[in-house]
Coordinates of C-alpha atoms in Angstrom, one line a residue:
M1 CA 15.4 7.8 12.1
E2 CA 17.1 5.9 9.1
Q3 CA 13.8 5.5 7.4
A4 CA 13.0 9.2 7.6
S5 CA 16.5 9.8 6.2
G6 CA 15.9 7.8 3.4
Y7 CA 12.5 9.2 2.6
R8 CA 14.2 12.7 2.5
H9 CA 17.0 11.4 0.1
L10 CA 14.4 10.0 -2.2
L11 CA 12.6 13.6 -2.1
V12 CA 15.8 15.1 -3.4
L13 CA 16.4 12.6 -6.0
L14 CA 12.8 12.8 -7.3
A15 CA 13.0 16.7 -7.4
L16 CA 16.3 16.4 -9.5
G17 CA 14.5 13.9 -11.7
I18 CA 11.4 16.1 -12.2
D19 CA 13.6 19.3 -12.8
E20 CA 15.7 17.5 -15.5
A21 CA 12.8 16.0 -17.1
L22 CA 11.5 19.4 -17.7
R23 CA 14.6 21.0 -19.0
P24 CA 14.1 19.9 -22.8
S25 CA 11.2 22.6 -22.6
N26 CA 12.9 25.9 -22.8
P27 CA 11.8 27.8 -19.5
Y28 CA 12.3 31.0 -21.3
D29 CA 10.1 30.0 -24.4
P30 CA 7.5 28.0 -22.4
H31 CA 4.3 26.1 -23.5
I32 CA 1.6 24.7 -21.5
R33 CA 1.7 20.9 -22.5
P34 CA -0.3 18.0 -21.2
G35 CA 1.4 16.3 -18.2
N36 CA 2.9 13.0 -18.1
V37 CA 0.0 11.3 -16.4
D38 CA -3.5 10.3 -17.7
A39 CA -5.5 7.2 -17.7
V40 CA -2.7 4.8 -18.8
L41 CA 0.4 6.6 -17.8
K42 CA 0.1 6.7 -13.8
W43 CA 2.5 8.2 -11.0
G44 CA 1.9 8.8 -7.2
M45 CA -2.1 8.2 -7.0
D46 CA -2.9 10.8 -9.5
C47 CA -6.5 12.0 -9.4
P48 CA -8.9 10.1 -11.6
D49 CA -10.9 13.1 -12.1
A50 CA -8.0 15.5 -13.3
F51 CA -6.5 16.8 -16.4
Y52 CA -2.8 17.7 -15.5
S53 CA -0.7 20.1 -17.6
G54 CA 2.3 22.5 -17.1
A55 CA 5.2 24.5 -18.2
S56 CA 8.8 24.8 -17.4
V57 CA 9.5 28.2 -15.6
R58 CA 12.6 29.8 -13.7
G59 CA 12.8 32.2 -11.1
D60 CA 14.8 35.0 -12.9
A61 CA 11.9 35.4 -15.6
V62 CA 8.4 37.0 -15.7
Y63 CA 5.6 35.2 -17.3
R64 CA 2.0 36.0 -18.3
V65 CA -0.5 33.1 -18.0
S66 CA -4.0 33.7 -19.9
G67 CA -6.8 31.9 -21.2
R68 CA -10.5 31.2 -20.7
R69 CA -11.8 29.6 -17.8
G70 CA -13.8 26.6 -19.0
T71 CA -16.2 24.7 -16.7
A72 CA -14.1 22.4 -14.7
R73 CA -15.0 21.9 -11.2
Y74 CA -11.7 23.2 -10.1
L75 CA -8.7 24.9 -12.0
G76 CA -5.7 25.4 -10.0
F77 CA -2.0 26.6 -10.7
Q78 CA 1.2 25.7 -8.5
V79 CA 4.6 26.8 -8.7
M80 CA 7.0 24.0 -8.0
A81 CA 10.7 24.0 -7.0
G82 CA 11.5 20.2 -7.9
I83 CA 8.8 18.3 -6.2
E84 CA 8.1 21.0 -3.5
S85 CA 5.2 23.4 -3.6
T86 CA 6.1 27.0 -3.3
A87 CA 2.9 28.8 -4.4
N88 CA -0.7 28.0 -5.2
V89 CA -3.7 30.0 -6.8
V90 CA -7.1 28.8 -7.5
V91 CA -8.3 30.5 -10.6
D92 CA -11.9 31.5 -9.0
D93 CA -10.0 33.7 -6.6
L94 CA -8.6 35.9 -9.6
E95 CA -10.4 38.6 -11.5
I96 CA -12.1 37.0 -14.3
A97 CA -14.0 38.9 -17.2
P98 CA -17.4 38.2 -18.3
D99 CA -16.5 36.0 -21.2
S100 CA -14.4 33.7 -18.7
S101 CA -11.1 35.2 -20.0
F102 CA -8.3 35.8 -17.3
E103 CA -4.6 36.5 -17.1
F104 CA -2.3 36.7 -14.4
V105 CA 1.5 37.4 -13.9
L106 CA 3.8 35.0 -12.6
S107 CA 7.1 36.8 -11.0
A108 CA 9.4 37.2 -8.2
E109 CA 8.3 40.8 -7.6
E110 CA 4.5 41.5 -6.7
Q111 CA 2.6 42.9 -9.4
P112 CA -0.8 44.9 -9.3
G113 CA -3.9 42.8 -10.4
N114 CA -3.7 39.0 -10.9
W115 CA -0.3 38.0 -9.5
M116 CA 1.4 34.8 -8.4
P117 CA 4.6 34.7 -6.7
L118 CA 7.7 32.9 -8.2
S119 CA 10.5 31.6 -6.1
E120 CA 14.0 31.9 -7.2
R121 CA 14.2 27.9 -7.2
A122 CA 11.0 27.6 -9.3
S123 CA 11.4 24.9 -11.9
S124 CA 7.6 24.3 -13.1
L125 CA 4.2 25.6 -13.2
V126 CA 1.6 22.9 -12.7
V127 CA -1.9 23.0 -13.7
R128 CA -4.6 21.0 -12.2
Q129 CA -8.1 20.8 -13.6
F130 CA -10.6 18.4 -11.7
F131 CA -13.9 17.4 -13.2
Y132 CA -17.0 16.3 -11.6
D133 CA -19.2 15.7 -14.6
W134 CA -16.7 13.8 -17.0
G135 CA -19.3 14.1 -20.0
R136 CA -19.9 17.6 -19.9
E137 CA -17.5 19.9 -18.1
E138 CA -14.9 21.7 -20.6
K139 CA -11.2 22.1 -20.2
A140 CA -9.7 25.6 -19.8
Q141 CA -7.9 27.3 -22.8
L142 CA -4.5 28.3 -21.4
Q143 CA -1.2 29.9 -22.7
I144 CA 2.0 31.1 -21.2
E145 CA 4.4 33.7 -22.2
C146 CA 7.7 34.8 -21.0
V147 CA 7.4 38.6 -21.0
A148 CA 11.0 39.2 -19.3
C149 CA 14.0 37.3 -18.7
P150 CA 17.9 37.8 -18.7
D151 CA 19.4 38.7 -22.1
D152 CA 21.6 35.7 -22.3
Q153 CA 18.7 33.4 -22.0
R154 CA 16.8 35.0 -25.1
Q155 CA 18.3 32.6 -27.8
S156 CA 17.3 29.1 -27.7
T157 CA 20.2 26.8 -28.1
A158 CA 20.7 23.2 -28.8
P159 CA 21.7 21.1 -25.7
T160 CA 25.2 20.3 -25.4
P161 CA 26.3 16.4 -25.4
E162 CA 27.1 16.9 -21.6
A163 CA 23.8 18.3 -21.0
V164 CA 22.0 15.3 -22.6
G165 CA 24.3 12.9 -20.8
R166 CA 23.4 14.5 -17.2
Q167 CA 19.6 14.4 -18.3
L168 CA 20.1 10.7 -19.2
V169 CA 22.0 9.9 -15.9
V170 CA 19.3 11.7 -13.6
L171 CA 16.4 10.0 -15.8
G172 CA 17.8 6.8 -14.6
Q173 CA 18.1 8.0 -11.1
F174 CA 14.5 9.4 -11.3
V175 CA 13.2 5.9 -12.3
E176 CA 14.9 4.0 -9.9
S177 CA 14.3 6.2 -6.8
S178 CA 10.5 6.7 -7.9
L179 CA 10.0 3.0 -7.4
S180 CA 11.7 3.0 -4.2
F181 CA 9.9 6.3 -2.9
W182 CA 6.3 5.1 -3.6
L183 CA 7.2 1.5 -2.0
D184 CA 8.5 3.3 1.0
I185 CA 5.4 5.6 1.3
E186 CA 3.2 2.6 1.1
E187 CA 5.1 0.4 3.4
M188 CA 5.4 3.4 6.0
G189 CA 1.6 3.9 5.7
R190 CA 0.9 0.1 6.1
A191 CA 3.1 0.1 9.3
Q192 CA 0.4 2.5 10.9
G193 CA -2.4 0.1 10.0
V194 CA -4.2 -1.6 7.4
N195 CA -8.0 -1.0 6.3
C196 CA -8.1 2.2 7.9
F197 CA -7.2 6.0 7.2
R198 CA -4.5 8.3 8.7
E199 CA -4.5 11.9 9.7
P200 CA -5.2 14.5 7.0
A201 CA -2.4 16.8 5.5
N202 CA -2.1 18.7 2.2
R203 CA 1.7 17.3 1.8
T204 CA 2.9 20.5 0.0
E205 CA 6.5 19.4 0.6
M206 CA 6.0 16.4 -1.9
G207 CA 3.7 18.4 -4.5
G208 CA 0.4 18.6 -3.0
A209 CA -1.5 21.7 -3.6
E210 CA -2.2 23.9 -0.7
E211 CA -5.6 24.0 -0.8
N212 CA -6.1 20.2 -1.5
V213 CA -6.1 18.3 1.9
T214 CA -5.9 14.4 1.5
V215 CA -6.6 11.5 3.9
W216 CA -4.5 8.6 3.2
G217 CA -5.0 4.9 4.0
S218 CA -4.2 1.2 3.1
W219 CA -6.5 -1.4 2.3
E220 CA -5.9 -5.3 1.9
L221 CA -8.8 -7.7 1.6
D222 CA -9.3 -11.5 1.1
A223 CA -11.5 -12.6 -1.6
D224 CA -14.7 -12.9 0.3
D225 CA -14.5 -9.8 2.6
A226 CA -15.6 -6.1 2.1
L227 CA -14.2 -3.0 3.6
V228 CA -17.1 -0.4 4.5
I229 CA -16.1 3.4 4.5
E230 CA -18.2 5.8 6.1
V231 CA -17.8 9.5 6.3
A232 CA -20.0 12.6 6.3
P233 CA -18.6 14.8 3.4
P234 CA -18.2 18.3 4.5
D235 CA -18.9 21.3 2.2
A236 CA -16.3 21.5 -0.3
L237 CA -15.3 22.7 -3.8
Y238 CA -14.4 19.1 -4.7
W239 CA -14.1 15.8 -2.8
S240 CA -13.6 12.2 -4.1
V241 CA -12.1 9.0 -3.1
T242 CA -9.6 6.7 -5.2
L243 CA -8.2 3.0 -4.9
G244 CA -4.7 2.5 -6.2
N245 CA -2.4 -0.4 -6.4
Y246 CA 0.8 -1.4 -4.3
W247 CA 2.9 0.6 -6.8
W248 CA 0.8 3.8 -6.1
E249 CA -0.8 4.0 -9.5
T250 CA -4.3 4.6 -9.5
L251 CA -6.4 1.7 -10.8
D252 CA -8.1 1.8 -14.1
Y253 CA -10.8 4.3 -13.4
A254 CA -12.0 4.1 -17.2
N255 CA -13.2 0.6 -17.3
H256 CA -13.7 -0.1 -13.6
Q257 CA -15.5 2.0 -10.7
S258 CA -12.3 2.4 -8.8
S259 CA -13.2 6.0 -7.9
L260 CA -15.9 8.2 -6.9
N261 CA -16.2 12.0 -6.8
G262 CA -18.7 14.3 -5.2
A263 CA -21.0 14.0 -8.0
Q264 CA -20.8 10.5 -8.7
A265 CA -21.0 9.3 -5.1
V266 CA -24.5 8.5 -3.5
L267 CA -25.2 9.8 0.0
D268 CA -27.5 7.8 2.5
A269 CA -30.5 9.4 3.7
D270 CA -28.7 10.2 7.0
G271 CA -26.0 12.2 4.9
V272 CA -23.4 9.5 5.1
F273 CA -21.3 8.6 2.2
R274 CA -20.9 4.7 2.5
A275 CA -18.5 2.9 -0.1
I276 CA -18.0 -0.6 -0.4
V277 CA -14.6 -1.9 -1.4
A278 CA -14.7 -5.3 -2.6
H279 CA -13.3 -7.7 -5.2
R280 CA -16.8 -8.7 -6.6
D281 CA -19.6 -6.4 -7.4
P282 CA -22.0 -6.3 -4.4
G283 CA -24.8 -4.5 -6.2
V284 CA -24.5 -1.1 -4.4
A285 CA -24.1 2.2 -6.0
N286 CA -21.0 3.1 -4.2
W287 CA -18.9 0.1 -4.9
L288 CA -15.0 0.6 -5.4
D289 CA -13.8 -2.1 -7.4
T290 CA -10.2 -3.5 -6.5
V291 CA -9.8 -4.5 -10.2
G292 CA -8.0 -7.8 -9.4
H293 CA -5.6 -6.3 -6.8
R294 CA -5.4 -7.6 -3.3
Q295 CA -4.0 -4.6 -1.5
G296 CA -2.9 -0.9 -2.1
P297 CA -3.4 2.7 -0.9
M298 CA -6.7 4.6 -0.7
I299 CA -7.1 8.5 -0.7
F300 CA -9.7 11.0 0.1
R301 CA -9.4 14.4 -1.5
W302 CA -11.1 17.3 0.3
L303 CA -10.5 20.4 -1.7
R304 CA -11.4 23.8 -0.3
A305 CA -13.4 22.0 2.2
A306 CA -14.9 23.2 5.6
D307 CA -13.3 20.2 7.4
A308 CA -11.1 17.3 6.5
P309 CA -12.6 14.4 8.3
V310 CA -11.0 10.8 8.7
P311 CA -13.5 8.2 7.4
A312 CA -14.2 5.3 9.7
T313 CA -13.7 1.9 8.4
R314 CA -14.6 -1.7 9.1
V315 CA -14.0 -5.2 7.4
V316 CA -17.0 -7.6 7.2
P317 CA -17.7 -10.6 5.2
L318 CA -19.0 -10.0 1.8
A319 CA -22.0 -12.2 2.6
D320 CA -22.9 -10.2 5.7
L321 CA -22.9 -7.0 3.8
D322 CA -26.5 -6.2 3.9
A323 CA -26.7 -6.6 7.7
V324 CA -24.4 -3.3 8.0
L325 CA -25.9 -1.3 5.5
P326 CA -28.8 0.9 5.9
A327 CA -32.0 -0.4 4.4
D328 CA -32.2 2.5 1.9
T329 CA -28.9 1.9 0.6
V330 CA -29.1 2.5 -3.2
R331 CA -28.8 -0.8 -5.3
V332 CA -27.5 -1.2 -8.7
H333 CA -28.5 -3.8 -11.4
P334 CA -25.7 -5.4 -13.8
E335 CA -27.0 -3.4 -16.7
S336 CA -27.1 -0.2 -14.9
R337 CA -23.6 -0.7 -13.9
R338 CA -22.5 -1.5 -17.3
Q339 CA -24.2 1.8 -18.4
T340 CA -22.0 3.7 -15.7
I341 CA -19.0 2.0 -16.9
A342 CA -19.7 2.9 -20.5
A343 CA -20.3 6.3 -19.6
R344 CA -16.7 6.6 -17.5
R345 CA -15.1 5.2 -20.6
A346 CA -16.5 7.8 -22.8
G347 CA -15.5 10.6 -20.4
V348 CA -11.9 9.4 -20.1
R349 CA -11.7 9.4 -23.8
R350 CA -13.1 12.8 -24.0
R351 CA -10.7 14.1 -21.3
F352 CA -7.4 12.7 -22.8
A353 CA -8.8 12.8 -26.6
R354 CA -5.3 13.1 -28.6

């Protein structure tokens, strides 16, 4: 009970921190900006296939979001109240013009046509774009406009010293509580078992998108061991598996194959996805590189999926790996692996071009 209470307290602090961090962006004159998470800046096991962006919003205003769809595998919008999700829209559920342009209204009162509800506690609009093909898929072009708000909010004013002081205080609380939050998340997970996965959930109470069901697990391996992960992927708009470190940062997915999505993964002849978590390259296509870490979290994302299966796992000596894999397991030579990493690196540079 005490641990659960601490967990809720951390959620409150995180919500305050996120809300205050967005306040320098005027919610009544918003702009969609790249998020604070990318291939270098990491927080909370961000998705290696994602480009995050967003804008500050408030529940007493009305907004118009518009743009062109792009070709990302998934484009989703989410209204947040601090860290809690209050509304979700997948762009492909909206009416989209033949030239891929679209727009929707974001407001408290329902509107005709494309509409997304805005709660009175709303603090931000989060945009997620997930890419299967890192080298080809194009990001959406997006804009946001405040079309109605209280009259006294129309004029932008410089923040007062008191407001800046509050932001600095909450920023410090956010950093401290964020560290404790993710460490507690990992320890609570490890208490339920290591080298295995837990029950699926979409976790909207802590920022998860409603349509994105995740399966969390924890891994810990000795130098000469391998973790074999087996699952038959369901029909899904998007799916992936990702490794992280103890601090709930995704591992370096540009320079290492520490994640795989539904387009990158290789399924065996029986339709099963078998991934190998190991410290050294076992020479199989679905290797997940631990990047020098001995333990951390692992996450499957099942987005708009027919099911959310919990993968099976087993730890085996790396030297005995061939004995537990199918005979037709796809093998990878060192040169092919180097080419794969080079393509990943180029894809990440392309996605996060400055």
